[in-house]
PDB file of C-alpha atoms and ligand atoms in Angstrom:
ATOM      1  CA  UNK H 102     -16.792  28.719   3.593  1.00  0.00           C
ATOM      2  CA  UNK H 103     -15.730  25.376   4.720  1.00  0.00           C
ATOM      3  CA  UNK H 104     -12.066  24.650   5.661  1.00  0.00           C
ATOM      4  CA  UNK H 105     -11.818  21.530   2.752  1.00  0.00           C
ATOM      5  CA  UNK H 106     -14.219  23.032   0.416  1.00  0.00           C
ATOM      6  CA  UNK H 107     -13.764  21.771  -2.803  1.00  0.00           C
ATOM      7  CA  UNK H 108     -10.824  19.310  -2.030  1.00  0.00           C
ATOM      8  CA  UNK H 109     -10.232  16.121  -2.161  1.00  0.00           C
ATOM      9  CA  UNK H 110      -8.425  13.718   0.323  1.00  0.00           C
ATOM     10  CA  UNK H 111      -7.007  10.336  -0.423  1.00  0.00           C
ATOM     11  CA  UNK H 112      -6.823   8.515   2.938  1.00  0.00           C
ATOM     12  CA  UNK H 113      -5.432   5.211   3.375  1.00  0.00           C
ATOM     13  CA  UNK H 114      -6.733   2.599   5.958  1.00  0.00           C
ATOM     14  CA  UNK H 115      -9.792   4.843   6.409  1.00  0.00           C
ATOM     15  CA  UNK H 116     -12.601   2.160   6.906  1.00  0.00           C
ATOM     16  CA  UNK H 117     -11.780   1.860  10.505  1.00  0.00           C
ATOM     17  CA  UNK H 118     -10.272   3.415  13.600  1.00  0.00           C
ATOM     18  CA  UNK H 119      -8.157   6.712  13.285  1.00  0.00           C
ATOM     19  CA  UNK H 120      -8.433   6.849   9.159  1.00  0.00           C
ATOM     20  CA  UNK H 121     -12.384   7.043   9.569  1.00  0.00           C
ATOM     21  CA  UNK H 122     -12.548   9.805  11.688  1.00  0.00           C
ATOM     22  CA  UNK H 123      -9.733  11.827   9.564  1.00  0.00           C
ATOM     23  CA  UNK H 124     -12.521  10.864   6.635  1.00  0.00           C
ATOM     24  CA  UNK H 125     -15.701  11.935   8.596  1.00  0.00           C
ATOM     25  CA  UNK H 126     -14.065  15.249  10.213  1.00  0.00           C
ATOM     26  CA  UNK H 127     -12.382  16.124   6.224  1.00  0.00           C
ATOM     27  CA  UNK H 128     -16.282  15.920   4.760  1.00  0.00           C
ATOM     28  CA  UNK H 129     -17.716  17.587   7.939  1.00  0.00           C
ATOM     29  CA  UNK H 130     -15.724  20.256   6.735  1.00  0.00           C
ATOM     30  CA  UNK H 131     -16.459  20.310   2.998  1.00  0.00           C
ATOM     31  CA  UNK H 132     -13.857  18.058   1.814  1.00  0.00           C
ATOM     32  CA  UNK H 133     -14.556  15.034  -0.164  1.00  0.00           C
ATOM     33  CA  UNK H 134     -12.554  11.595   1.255  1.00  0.00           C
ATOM     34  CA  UNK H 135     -11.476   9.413  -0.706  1.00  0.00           C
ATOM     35  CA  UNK H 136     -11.506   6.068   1.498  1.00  0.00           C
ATOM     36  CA  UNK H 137      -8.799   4.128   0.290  1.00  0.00           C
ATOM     37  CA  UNK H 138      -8.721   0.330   2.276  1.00  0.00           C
ATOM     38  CA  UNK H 139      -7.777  -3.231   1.656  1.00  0.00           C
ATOM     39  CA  UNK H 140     -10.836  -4.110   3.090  1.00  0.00           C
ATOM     40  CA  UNK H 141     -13.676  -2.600   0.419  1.00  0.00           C
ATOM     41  CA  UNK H 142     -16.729  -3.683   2.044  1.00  0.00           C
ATOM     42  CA  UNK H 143     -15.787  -1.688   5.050  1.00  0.00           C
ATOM     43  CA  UNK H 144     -14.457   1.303   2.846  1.00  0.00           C
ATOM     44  CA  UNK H 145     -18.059   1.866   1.388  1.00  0.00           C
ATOM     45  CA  UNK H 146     -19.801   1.324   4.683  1.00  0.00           C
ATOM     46  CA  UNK H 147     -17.414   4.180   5.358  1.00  0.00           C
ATOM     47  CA  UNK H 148     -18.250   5.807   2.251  1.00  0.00           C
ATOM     48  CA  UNK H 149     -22.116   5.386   2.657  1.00  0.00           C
ATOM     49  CA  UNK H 150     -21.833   6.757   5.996  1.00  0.00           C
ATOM     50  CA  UNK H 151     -20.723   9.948   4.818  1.00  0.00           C
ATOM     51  CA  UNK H 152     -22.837  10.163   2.061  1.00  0.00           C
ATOM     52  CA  UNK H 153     -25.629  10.141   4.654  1.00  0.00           C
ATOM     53  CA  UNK H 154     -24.694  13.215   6.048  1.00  0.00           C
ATOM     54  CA  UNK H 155     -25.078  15.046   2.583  1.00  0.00           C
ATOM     55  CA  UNK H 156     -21.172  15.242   2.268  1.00  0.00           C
ATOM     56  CA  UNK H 157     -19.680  13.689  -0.630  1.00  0.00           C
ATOM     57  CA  UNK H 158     -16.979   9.980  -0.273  1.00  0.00           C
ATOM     58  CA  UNK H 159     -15.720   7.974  -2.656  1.00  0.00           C
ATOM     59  CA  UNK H 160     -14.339   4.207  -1.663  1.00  0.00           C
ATOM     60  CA  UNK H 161     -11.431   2.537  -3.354  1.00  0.00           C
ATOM     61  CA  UNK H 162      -9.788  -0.967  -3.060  1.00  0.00           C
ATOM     62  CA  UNK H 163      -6.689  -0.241  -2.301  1.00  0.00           C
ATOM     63  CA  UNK H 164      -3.925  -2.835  -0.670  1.00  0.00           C
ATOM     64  CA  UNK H 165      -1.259   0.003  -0.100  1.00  0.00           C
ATOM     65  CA  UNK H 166       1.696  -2.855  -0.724  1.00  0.00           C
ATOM     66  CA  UNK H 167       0.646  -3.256  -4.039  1.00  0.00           C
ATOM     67  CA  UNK H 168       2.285  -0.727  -6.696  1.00  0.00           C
ATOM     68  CA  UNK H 169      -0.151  -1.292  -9.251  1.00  0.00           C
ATOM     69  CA  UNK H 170      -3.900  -0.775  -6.830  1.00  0.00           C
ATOM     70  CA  UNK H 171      -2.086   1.847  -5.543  1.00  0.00           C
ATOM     71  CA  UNK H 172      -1.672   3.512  -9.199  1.00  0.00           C
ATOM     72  CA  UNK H 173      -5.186   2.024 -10.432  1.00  0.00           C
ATOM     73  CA  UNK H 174      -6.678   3.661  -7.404  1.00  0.00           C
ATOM     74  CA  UNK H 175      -4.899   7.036  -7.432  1.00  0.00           C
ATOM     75  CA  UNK H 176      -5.611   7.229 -11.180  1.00  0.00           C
ATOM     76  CA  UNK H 177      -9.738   6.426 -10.396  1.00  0.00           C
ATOM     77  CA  UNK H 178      -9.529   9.222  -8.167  1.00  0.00           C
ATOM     78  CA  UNK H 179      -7.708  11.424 -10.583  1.00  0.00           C
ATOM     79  CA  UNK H 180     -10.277  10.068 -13.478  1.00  0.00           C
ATOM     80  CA  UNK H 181     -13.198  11.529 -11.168  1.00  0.00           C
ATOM     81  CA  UNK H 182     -12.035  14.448  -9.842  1.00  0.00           C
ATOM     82  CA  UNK H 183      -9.609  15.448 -11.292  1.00  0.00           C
ATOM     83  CA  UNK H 184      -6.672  16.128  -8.575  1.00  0.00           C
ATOM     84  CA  UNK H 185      -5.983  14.892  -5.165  1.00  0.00           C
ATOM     85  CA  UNK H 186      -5.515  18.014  -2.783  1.00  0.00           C
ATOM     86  CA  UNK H 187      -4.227  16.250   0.360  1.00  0.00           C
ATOM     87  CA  UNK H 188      -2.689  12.549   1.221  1.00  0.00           C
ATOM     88  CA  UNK H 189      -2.905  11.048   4.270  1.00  0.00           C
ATOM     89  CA  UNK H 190      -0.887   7.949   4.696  1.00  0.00           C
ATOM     90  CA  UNK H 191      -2.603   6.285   7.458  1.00  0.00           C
ATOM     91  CA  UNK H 192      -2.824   2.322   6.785  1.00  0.00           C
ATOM     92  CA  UNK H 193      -0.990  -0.007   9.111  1.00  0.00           C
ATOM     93  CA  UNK H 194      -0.732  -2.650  11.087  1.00  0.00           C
ATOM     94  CA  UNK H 195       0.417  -4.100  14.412  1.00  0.00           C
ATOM     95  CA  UNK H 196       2.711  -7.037  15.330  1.00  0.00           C
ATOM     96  CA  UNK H 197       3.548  -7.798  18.862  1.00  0.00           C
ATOM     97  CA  UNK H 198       6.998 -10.242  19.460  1.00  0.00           C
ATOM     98  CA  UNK H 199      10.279  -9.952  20.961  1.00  0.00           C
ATOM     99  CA  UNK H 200      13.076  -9.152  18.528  1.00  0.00           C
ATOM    100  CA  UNK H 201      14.851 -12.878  19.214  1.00  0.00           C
ATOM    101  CA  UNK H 202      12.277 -14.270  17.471  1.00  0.00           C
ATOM    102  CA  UNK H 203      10.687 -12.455  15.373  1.00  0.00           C
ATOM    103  CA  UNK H 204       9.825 -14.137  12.234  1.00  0.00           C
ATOM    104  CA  UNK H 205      10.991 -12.490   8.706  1.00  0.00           C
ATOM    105  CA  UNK H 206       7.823 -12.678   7.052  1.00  0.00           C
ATOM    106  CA  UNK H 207       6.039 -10.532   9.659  1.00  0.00           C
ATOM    107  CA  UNK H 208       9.086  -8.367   9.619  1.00  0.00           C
ATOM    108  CA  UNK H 209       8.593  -7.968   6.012  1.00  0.00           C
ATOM    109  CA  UNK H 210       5.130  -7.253   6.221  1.00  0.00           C
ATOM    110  CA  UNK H 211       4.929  -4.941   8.718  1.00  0.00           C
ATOM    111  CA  UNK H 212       7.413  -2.510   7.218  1.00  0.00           C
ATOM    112  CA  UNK H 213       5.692  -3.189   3.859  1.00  0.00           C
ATOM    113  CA  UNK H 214       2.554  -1.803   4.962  1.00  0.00           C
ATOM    114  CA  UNK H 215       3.845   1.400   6.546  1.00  0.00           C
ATOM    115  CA  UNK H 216       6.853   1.803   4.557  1.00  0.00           C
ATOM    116  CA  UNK H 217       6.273   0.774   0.865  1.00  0.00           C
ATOM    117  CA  UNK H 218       2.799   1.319   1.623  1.00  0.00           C
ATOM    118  CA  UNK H 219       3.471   5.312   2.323  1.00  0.00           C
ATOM    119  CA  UNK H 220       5.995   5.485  -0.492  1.00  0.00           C
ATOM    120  CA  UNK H 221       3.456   3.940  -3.162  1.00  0.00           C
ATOM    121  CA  UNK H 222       0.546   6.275  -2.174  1.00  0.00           C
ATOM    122  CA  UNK H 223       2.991   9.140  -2.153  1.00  0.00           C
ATOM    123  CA  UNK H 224       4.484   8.576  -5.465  1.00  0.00           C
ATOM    124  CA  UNK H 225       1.711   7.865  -7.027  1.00  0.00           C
ATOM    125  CA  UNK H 226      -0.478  11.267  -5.463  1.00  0.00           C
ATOM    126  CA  UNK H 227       2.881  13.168  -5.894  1.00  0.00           C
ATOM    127  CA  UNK H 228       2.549  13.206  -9.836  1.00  0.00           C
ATOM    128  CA  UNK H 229      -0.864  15.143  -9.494  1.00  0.00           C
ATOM    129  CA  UNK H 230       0.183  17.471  -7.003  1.00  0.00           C
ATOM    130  CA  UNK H 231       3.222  18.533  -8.885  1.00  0.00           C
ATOM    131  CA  UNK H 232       0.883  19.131 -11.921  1.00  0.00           C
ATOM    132  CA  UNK H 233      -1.892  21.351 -10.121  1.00  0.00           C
ATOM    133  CA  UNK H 234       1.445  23.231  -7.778  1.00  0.00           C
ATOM    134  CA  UNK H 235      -0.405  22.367  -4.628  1.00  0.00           C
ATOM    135  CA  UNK H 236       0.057  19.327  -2.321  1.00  0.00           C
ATOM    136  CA  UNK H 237      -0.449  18.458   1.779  1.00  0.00           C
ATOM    137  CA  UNK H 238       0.717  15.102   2.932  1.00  0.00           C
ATOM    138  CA  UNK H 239       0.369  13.995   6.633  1.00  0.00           C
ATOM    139  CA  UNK H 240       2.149  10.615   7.541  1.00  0.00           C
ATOM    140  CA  UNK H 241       0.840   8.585  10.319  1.00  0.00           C
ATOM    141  CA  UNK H 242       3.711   8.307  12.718  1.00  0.00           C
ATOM    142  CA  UNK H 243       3.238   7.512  16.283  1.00  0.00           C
ATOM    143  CA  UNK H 244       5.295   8.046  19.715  1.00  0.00           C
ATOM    144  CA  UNK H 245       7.017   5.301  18.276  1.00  0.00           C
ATOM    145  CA  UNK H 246       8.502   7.733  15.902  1.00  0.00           C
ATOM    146  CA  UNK H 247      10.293   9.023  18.570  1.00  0.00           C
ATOM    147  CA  UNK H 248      10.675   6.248  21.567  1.00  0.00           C
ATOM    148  CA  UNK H 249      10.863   2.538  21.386  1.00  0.00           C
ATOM    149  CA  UNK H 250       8.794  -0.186  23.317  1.00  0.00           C
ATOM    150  CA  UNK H 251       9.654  -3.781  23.440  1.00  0.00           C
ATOM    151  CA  UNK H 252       8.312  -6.115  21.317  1.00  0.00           C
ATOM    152  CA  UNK H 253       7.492  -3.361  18.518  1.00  0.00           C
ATOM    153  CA  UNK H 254      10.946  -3.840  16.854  1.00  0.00           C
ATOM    154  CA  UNK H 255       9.196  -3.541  12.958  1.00  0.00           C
ATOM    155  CA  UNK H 256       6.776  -0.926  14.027  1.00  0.00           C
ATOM    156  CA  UNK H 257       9.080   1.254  15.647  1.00  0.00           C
ATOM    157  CA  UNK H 258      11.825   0.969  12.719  1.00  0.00           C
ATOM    158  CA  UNK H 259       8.600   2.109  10.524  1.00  0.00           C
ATOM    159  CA  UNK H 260       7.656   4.709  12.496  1.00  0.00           C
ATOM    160  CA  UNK H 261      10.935   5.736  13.020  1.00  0.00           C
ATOM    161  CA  UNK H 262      11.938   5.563   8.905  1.00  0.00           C
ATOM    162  CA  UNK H 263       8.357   7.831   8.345  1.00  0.00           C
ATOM    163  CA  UNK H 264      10.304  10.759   9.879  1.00  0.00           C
ATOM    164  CA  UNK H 265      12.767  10.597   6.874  1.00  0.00           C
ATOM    165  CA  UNK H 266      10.281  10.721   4.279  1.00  0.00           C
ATOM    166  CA  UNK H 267       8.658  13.233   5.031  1.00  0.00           C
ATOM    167  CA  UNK H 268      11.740  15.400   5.515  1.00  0.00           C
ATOM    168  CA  UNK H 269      12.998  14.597   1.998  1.00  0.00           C
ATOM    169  CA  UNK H 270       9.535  15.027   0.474  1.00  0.00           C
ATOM    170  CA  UNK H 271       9.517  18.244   2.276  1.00  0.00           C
ATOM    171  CA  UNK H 272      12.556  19.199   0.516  1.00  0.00           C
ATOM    172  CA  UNK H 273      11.758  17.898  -3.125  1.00  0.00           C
ATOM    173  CA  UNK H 274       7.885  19.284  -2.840  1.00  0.00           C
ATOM    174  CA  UNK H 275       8.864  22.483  -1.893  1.00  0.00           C
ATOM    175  CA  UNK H 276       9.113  24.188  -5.248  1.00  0.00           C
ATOM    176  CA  UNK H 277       5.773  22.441  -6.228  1.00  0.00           C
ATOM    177  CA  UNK H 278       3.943  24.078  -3.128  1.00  0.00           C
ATOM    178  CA  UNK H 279       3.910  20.459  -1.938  1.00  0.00           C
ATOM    179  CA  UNK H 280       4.153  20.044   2.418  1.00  0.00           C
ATOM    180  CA  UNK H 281       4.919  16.890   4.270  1.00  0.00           C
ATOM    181  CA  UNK H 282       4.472  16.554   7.635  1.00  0.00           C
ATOM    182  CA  UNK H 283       3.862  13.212  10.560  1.00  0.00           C
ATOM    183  CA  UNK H 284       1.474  13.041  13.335  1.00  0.00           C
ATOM    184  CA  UNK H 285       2.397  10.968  16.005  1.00  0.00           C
ATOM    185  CA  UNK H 286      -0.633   9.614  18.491  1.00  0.00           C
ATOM    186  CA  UNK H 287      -0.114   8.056  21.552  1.00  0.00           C
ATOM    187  CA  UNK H 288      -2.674   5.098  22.106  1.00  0.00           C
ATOM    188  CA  UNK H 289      -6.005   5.078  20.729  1.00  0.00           C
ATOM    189  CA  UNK H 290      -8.373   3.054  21.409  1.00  0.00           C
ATOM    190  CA  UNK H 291      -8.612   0.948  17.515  1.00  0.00           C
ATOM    191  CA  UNK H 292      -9.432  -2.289  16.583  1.00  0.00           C
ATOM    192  CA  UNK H 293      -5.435  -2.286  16.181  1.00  0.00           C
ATOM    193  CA  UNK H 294      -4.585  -1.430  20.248  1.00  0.00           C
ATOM    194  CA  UNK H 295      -7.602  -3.726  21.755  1.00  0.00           C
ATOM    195  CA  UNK H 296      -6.204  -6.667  19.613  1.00  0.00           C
ATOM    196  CA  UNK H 297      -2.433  -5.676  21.543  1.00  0.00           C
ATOM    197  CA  UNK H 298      -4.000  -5.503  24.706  1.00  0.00           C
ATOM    198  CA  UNK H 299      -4.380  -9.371  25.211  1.00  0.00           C
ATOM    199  CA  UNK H 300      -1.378 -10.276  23.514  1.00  0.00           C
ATOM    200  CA  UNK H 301       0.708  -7.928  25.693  1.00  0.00           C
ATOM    201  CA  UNK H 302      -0.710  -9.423  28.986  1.00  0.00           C
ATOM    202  CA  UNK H 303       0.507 -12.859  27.706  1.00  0.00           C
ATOM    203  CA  UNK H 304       3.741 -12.215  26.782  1.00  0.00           C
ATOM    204  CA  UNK H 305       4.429 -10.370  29.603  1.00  0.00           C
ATOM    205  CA  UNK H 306       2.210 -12.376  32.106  1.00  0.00           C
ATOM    206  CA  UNK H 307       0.059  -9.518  33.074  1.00  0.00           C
ATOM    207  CA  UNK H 308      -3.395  -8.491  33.161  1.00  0.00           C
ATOM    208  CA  UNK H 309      -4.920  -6.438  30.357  1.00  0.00           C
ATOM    209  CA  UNK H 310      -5.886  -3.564  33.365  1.00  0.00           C
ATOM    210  CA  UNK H 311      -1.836  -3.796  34.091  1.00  0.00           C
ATOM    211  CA  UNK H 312      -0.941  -3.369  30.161  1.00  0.00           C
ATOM    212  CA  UNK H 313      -3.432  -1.043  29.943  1.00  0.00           C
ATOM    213  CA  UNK H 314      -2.289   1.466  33.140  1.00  0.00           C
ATOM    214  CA  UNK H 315       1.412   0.144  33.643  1.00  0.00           C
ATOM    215  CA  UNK H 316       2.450  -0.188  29.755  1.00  0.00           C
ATOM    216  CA  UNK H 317       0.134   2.154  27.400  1.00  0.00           C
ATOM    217  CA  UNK H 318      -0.340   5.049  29.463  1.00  0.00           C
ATOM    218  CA  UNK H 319       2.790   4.806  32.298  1.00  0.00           C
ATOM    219  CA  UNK H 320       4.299   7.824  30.787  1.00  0.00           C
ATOM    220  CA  UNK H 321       1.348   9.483  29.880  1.00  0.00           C
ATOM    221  CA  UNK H 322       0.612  12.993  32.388  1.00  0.00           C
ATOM    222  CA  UNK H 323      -3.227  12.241  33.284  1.00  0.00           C
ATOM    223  CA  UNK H 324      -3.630   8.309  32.339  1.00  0.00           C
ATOM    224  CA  UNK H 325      -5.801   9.004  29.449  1.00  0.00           C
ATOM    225  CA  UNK H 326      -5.968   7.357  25.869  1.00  0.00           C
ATOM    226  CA  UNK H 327      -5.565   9.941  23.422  1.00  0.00           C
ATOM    227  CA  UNK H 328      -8.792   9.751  21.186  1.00  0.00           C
ATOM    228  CA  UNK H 329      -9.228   9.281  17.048  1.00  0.00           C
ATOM    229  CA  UNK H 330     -10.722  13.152  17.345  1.00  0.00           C
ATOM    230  CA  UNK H 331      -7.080  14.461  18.970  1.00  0.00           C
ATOM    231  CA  UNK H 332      -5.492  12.543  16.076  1.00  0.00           C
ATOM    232  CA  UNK H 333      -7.848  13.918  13.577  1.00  0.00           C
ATOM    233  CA  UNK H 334      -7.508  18.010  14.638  1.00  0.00           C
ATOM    234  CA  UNK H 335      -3.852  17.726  14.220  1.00  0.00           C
ATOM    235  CA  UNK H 336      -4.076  16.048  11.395  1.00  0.00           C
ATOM    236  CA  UNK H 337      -6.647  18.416   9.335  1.00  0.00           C
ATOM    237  CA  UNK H 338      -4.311  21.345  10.750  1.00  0.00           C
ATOM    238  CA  UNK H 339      -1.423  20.152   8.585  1.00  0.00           C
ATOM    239  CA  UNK H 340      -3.793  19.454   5.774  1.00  0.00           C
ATOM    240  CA  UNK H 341      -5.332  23.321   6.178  1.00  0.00           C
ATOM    241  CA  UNK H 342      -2.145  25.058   6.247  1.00  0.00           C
ATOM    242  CA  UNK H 343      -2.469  27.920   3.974  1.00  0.00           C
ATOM    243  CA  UNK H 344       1.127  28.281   3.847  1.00  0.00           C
ATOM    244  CA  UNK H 345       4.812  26.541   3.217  1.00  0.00           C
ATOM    245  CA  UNK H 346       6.113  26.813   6.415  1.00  0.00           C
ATOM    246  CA  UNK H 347       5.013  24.124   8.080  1.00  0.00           C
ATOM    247  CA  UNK H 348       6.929  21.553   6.249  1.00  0.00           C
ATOM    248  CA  UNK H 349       8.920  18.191   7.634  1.00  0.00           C
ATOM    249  CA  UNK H 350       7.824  18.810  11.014  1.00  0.00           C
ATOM    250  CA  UNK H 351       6.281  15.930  13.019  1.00  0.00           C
ATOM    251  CA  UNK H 352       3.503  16.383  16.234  1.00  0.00           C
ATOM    252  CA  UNK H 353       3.114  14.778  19.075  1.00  0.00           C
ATOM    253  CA  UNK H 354      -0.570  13.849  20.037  1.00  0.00           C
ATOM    254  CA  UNK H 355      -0.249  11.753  22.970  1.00  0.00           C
ATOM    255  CA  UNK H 356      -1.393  13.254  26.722  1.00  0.00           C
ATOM    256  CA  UNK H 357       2.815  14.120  27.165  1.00  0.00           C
ATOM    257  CA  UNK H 358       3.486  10.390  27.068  1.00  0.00           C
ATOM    258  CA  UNK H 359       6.700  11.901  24.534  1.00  0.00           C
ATOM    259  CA  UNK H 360       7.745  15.275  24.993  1.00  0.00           C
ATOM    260  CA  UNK H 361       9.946  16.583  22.739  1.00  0.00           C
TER     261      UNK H 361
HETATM  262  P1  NAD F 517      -7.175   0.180  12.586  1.00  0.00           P
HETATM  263  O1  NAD F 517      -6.785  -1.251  12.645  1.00  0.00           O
HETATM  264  O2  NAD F 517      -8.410   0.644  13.284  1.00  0.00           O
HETATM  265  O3  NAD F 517      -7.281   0.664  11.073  1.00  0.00           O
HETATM  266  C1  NAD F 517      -6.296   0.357  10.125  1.00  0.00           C
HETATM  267  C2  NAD F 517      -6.940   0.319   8.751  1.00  0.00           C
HETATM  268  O4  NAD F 517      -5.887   0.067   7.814  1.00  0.00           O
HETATM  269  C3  NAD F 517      -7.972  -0.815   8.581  1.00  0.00           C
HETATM  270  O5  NAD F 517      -9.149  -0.302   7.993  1.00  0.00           O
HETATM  271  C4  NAD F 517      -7.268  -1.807   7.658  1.00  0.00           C
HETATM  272  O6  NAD F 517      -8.155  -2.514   6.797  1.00  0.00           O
HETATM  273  C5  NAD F 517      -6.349  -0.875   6.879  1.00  0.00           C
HETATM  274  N1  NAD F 517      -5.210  -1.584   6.282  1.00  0.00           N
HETATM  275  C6  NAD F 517      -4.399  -2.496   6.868  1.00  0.00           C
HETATM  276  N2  NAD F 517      -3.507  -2.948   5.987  1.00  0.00           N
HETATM  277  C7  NAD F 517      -3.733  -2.293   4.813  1.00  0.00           C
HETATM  278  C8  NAD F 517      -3.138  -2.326   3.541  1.00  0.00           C
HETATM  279  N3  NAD F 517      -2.122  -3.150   3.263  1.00  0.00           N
HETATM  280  N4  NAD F 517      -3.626  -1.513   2.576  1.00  0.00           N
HETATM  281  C9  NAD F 517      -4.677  -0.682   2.836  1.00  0.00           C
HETATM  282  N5  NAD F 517      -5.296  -0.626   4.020  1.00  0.00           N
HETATM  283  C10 NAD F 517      -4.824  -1.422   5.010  1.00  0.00           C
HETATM  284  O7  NAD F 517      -5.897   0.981  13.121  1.00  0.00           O
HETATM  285  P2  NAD F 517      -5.666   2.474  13.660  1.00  0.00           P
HETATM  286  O8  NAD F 517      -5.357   2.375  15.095  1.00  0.00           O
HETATM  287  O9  NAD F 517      -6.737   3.389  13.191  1.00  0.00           O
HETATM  288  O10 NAD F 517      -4.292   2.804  12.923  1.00  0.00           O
HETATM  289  C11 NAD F 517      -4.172   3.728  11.860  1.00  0.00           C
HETATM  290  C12 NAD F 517      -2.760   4.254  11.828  1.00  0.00           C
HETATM  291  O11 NAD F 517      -2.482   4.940  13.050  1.00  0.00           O
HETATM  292  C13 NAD F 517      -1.677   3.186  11.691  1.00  0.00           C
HETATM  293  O12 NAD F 517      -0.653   3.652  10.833  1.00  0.00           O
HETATM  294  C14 NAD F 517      -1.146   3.052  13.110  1.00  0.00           C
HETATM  295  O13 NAD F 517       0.170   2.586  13.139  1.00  0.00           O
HETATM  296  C15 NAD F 517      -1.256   4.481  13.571  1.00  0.00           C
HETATM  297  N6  NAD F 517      -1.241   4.661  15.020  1.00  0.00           N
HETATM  298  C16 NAD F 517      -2.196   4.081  15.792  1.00  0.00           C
HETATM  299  C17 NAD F 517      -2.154   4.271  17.156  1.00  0.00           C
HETATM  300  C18 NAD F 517      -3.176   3.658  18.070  1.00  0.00           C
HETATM  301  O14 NAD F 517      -2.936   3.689  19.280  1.00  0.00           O
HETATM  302  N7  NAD F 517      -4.278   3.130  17.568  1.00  0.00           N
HETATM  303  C19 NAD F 517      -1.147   5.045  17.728  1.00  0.00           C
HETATM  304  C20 NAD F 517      -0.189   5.625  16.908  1.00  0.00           C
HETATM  305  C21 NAD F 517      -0.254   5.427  15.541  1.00  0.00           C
END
């Protein structure tokens, strides 16, 4: 028997980058993603992927800000199969600018998307869990939970704020056999780090080699990216726990760029 046989995993931002792979490795395993993404088109090219492989995905339009596709597209999930099992609250974004002038609106987004955007799915997922007394929800945290760069001031506060929520949940899902836990990657080579890879060299003046090896992985103890697969084990071994005890804990994936 499979690891996920038989459940079902709602994972946000899954049509690309570290999201996909959680998706792919969950129905390698037996589980069924749900691949929950603003951008749809992508989601069932994700979806259709999977299906290939004989595994079962379903794809949702889901923009994570928005309370009411986040309830329409928990409650499609619910409508089909009757429970969501697991949660992981992967979508975000990047926005690279220093803090003097950073503008409000991307401010405002940024922490919309990984803030309200983990709060709405969690809510929403939380109802379900509670009903069938069994729950595992993995946050998407970073090594910016736990260290700041420059020019990440939104991301970081995000990342940073992710930490809380899952220790409360942990708390309040507790009697309800409910876990909460964050994984925190270092980079990763996603459509989200190769787009920060030029802007960094500009607004520091440096070449994308010198981001890449002076910036991303300085700290890091053997220069290497860490890889959507890394992300994805430590991820799946949250949402496998058979047990309670791991719960409000957050992991650091990231070639000992943060040690704690
Ligand atoms: P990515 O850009 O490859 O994928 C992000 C996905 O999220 C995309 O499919 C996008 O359409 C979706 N998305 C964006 N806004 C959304 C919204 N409002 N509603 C629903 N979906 C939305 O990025 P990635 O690198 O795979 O990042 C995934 C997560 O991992 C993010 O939370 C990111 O902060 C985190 N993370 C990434 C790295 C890294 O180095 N790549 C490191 C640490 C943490």
């Amino acid at each position: 028997m499979a690891r996920f046989d038989g459940k079902i995993g709602l994972i946000t931002g899954s049509a690309s980058g570290i999201g996909k792979e959680i998706a792919i490795r969950f129905a390698a395993e037996g589980g069924t993603p749900v691949i929950a993404d603003l951008n749809l088109e992508a989601a069932e090219a994700t979806a259709a992927g999977i299906r290939a492989t004989g595994a079962d995905a379903f794809a949702v339009a889901m923009n994570v800000t928005d309370e009411a596709q986040v309830e329409k597209g928990v409650a499609d999930v619910v409508a089909k199969y009757g429970k969501v099992d697991v949660l992981v609250s992967n979508a975000g974004i990047q926005i690279v600018k220093p803090l003097v002038d950073f503008p409000f609106a991307d401010w405002k987004k940024l922490l919309s998307i990984h803030l309200d955007g983990a709060f709405l799915t969690t809510r929403a997922c939380l109802k379900h869990m509670y009903a069938a007394s069994y729950g595992r929800v993995i946050y998407m945290g970073s090594v910016h939970s736990k260290e700041a760069s420059k020019l990440k001031a939104p991301y970081v506060t995000a990342k940073h704020g992710l930490l809380g929520l899952a220790k409360v949940l942990a708390k309040e899902g507790a009697e309800h056999n409910v876990t909460a836990n964050v994984v925190c990657p270092g980079f990763v080579r996603t459509p989200l780090v190769d787009k920060q890879i030029p802007e960094q060299a500009q607004e520091f003046g440096i070449t994308e080699e010198e981001v890449i090896k002076n910036i991303m992985l300085k700290d890091t103890v053997d220069g290497q990216f860490t890889t959507t697969d890394d992300v994805a084990d430590a991820v799946l071994y949250f949402a496998a726990a058979k047990s309670n005890a791991m719960t409000g804990q957050s992991l650091v994936v990231s070639h000992g760029w943060f040690m704690e």
